[in-house]
């Protein structure tokens, strides 16, 4: 999962917009804020970036499904 998140964040901009409903710079700023305020931290199994990526991906999928109906 970490490799996939890194690929999305460092790849073409359209890849990040397809997977996350925000630009890479905004995603990175969100990660920075959540870490600075100690609202999220890396665990042994998953990084903050992965946690946010999973959450945003779920939101984006739900938004696409909602628009279909």
Coordinates of C-alpha atoms in Angstrom, one line a residue:
X1 CA 0.0 0.0 0.0
X2 CA 2.8 2.4 0.8
X3 CA 4.3 1.9 -2.6
X4 CA 1.0 2.7 -4.3
X5 CA 0.4 5.9 -2.3
X6 CA 3.9 7.0 -3.1
X7 CA 3.3 6.2 -6.8
X8 CA 0.1 8.3 -6.8
X9 CA 1.8 11.2 -5.0
X10 CA 4.8 11.3 -7.2
X11 CA 3.2 10.4 -10.5
X12 CA 1.1 12.3 -12.9
X13 CA -1.3 14.8 -11.4
X14 CA -4.3 13.1 -13.1
X15 CA -3.4 10.0 -11.1
X16 CA -3.7 11.8 -7.8
X17 CA -6.9 13.5 -8.8
X18 CA -8.4 10.2 -9.8
X19 CA -7.6 8.6 -6.4
X20 CA -7.9 11.6 -4.1
X21 CA -10.3 14.5 -4.4
X22 CA -7.5 17.0 -4.0
X23 CA -4.2 18.1 -5.5
X24 CA -0.9 16.6 -4.2
X25 CA 0.2 19.9 -2.5
X26 CA -3.1 20.0 -0.6
X27 CA -2.7 16.4 0.4
X28 CA 0.9 17.0 1.7
X29 CA -0.3 20.1 3.6
X30 CA -3.0 18.1 5.2
X31 CA -0.5 15.4 6.3
X32 CA 1.8 18.1 7.7
X33 CA -1.0 19.8 9.7
X34 CA -2.3 16.5 11.1
X35 CA 1.3 15.4 12.1
X36 CA 2.2 18.9 13.6
X37 CA -1.0 19.0 15.7
X38 CA -0.4 15.3 16.7
X39 CA -3.8 14.4 15.4
X40 CA -2.4 11.4 13.4
X41 CA 0.9 9.6 13.7
X42 CA 2.6 6.8 11.9
X43 CA 2.1 3.3 13.4
X44 CA 4.2 0.2 12.9
X45 CA 1.9 -1.0 10.1
X46 CA 0.7 2.2 8.3
X47 CA 1.9 5.8 7.7
X48 CA -0.1 8.9 8.1
X49 CA -0.1 9.3 4.3
X50 CA -1.6 5.8 3.9
X51 CA -4.2 6.5 6.5
X52 CA -5.3 9.7 4.8
X53 CA -5.1 8.1 1.3
X54 CA -7.4 5.3 2.4
X55 CA -9.9 7.7 3.9
X56 CA -9.9 10.1 0.9
X57 CA -10.2 7.2 -1.5
X58 CA -13.3 5.9 0.3
X59 CA -14.8 9.5 0.2
X60 CA -14.1 9.8 -3.5
X61 CA -15.7 6.4 -4.3
X62 CA -18.8 7.3 -2.2
X63 CA -19.1 10.7 -4.0
X64 CA -18.9 9.0 -7.4
X65 CA -21.5 6.5 -6.4
X66 CA -23.8 9.2 -4.9
X67 CA -23.6 11.2 -8.2
X68 CA -24.8 8.1 -10.1
X69 CA -28.1 8.1 -8.4

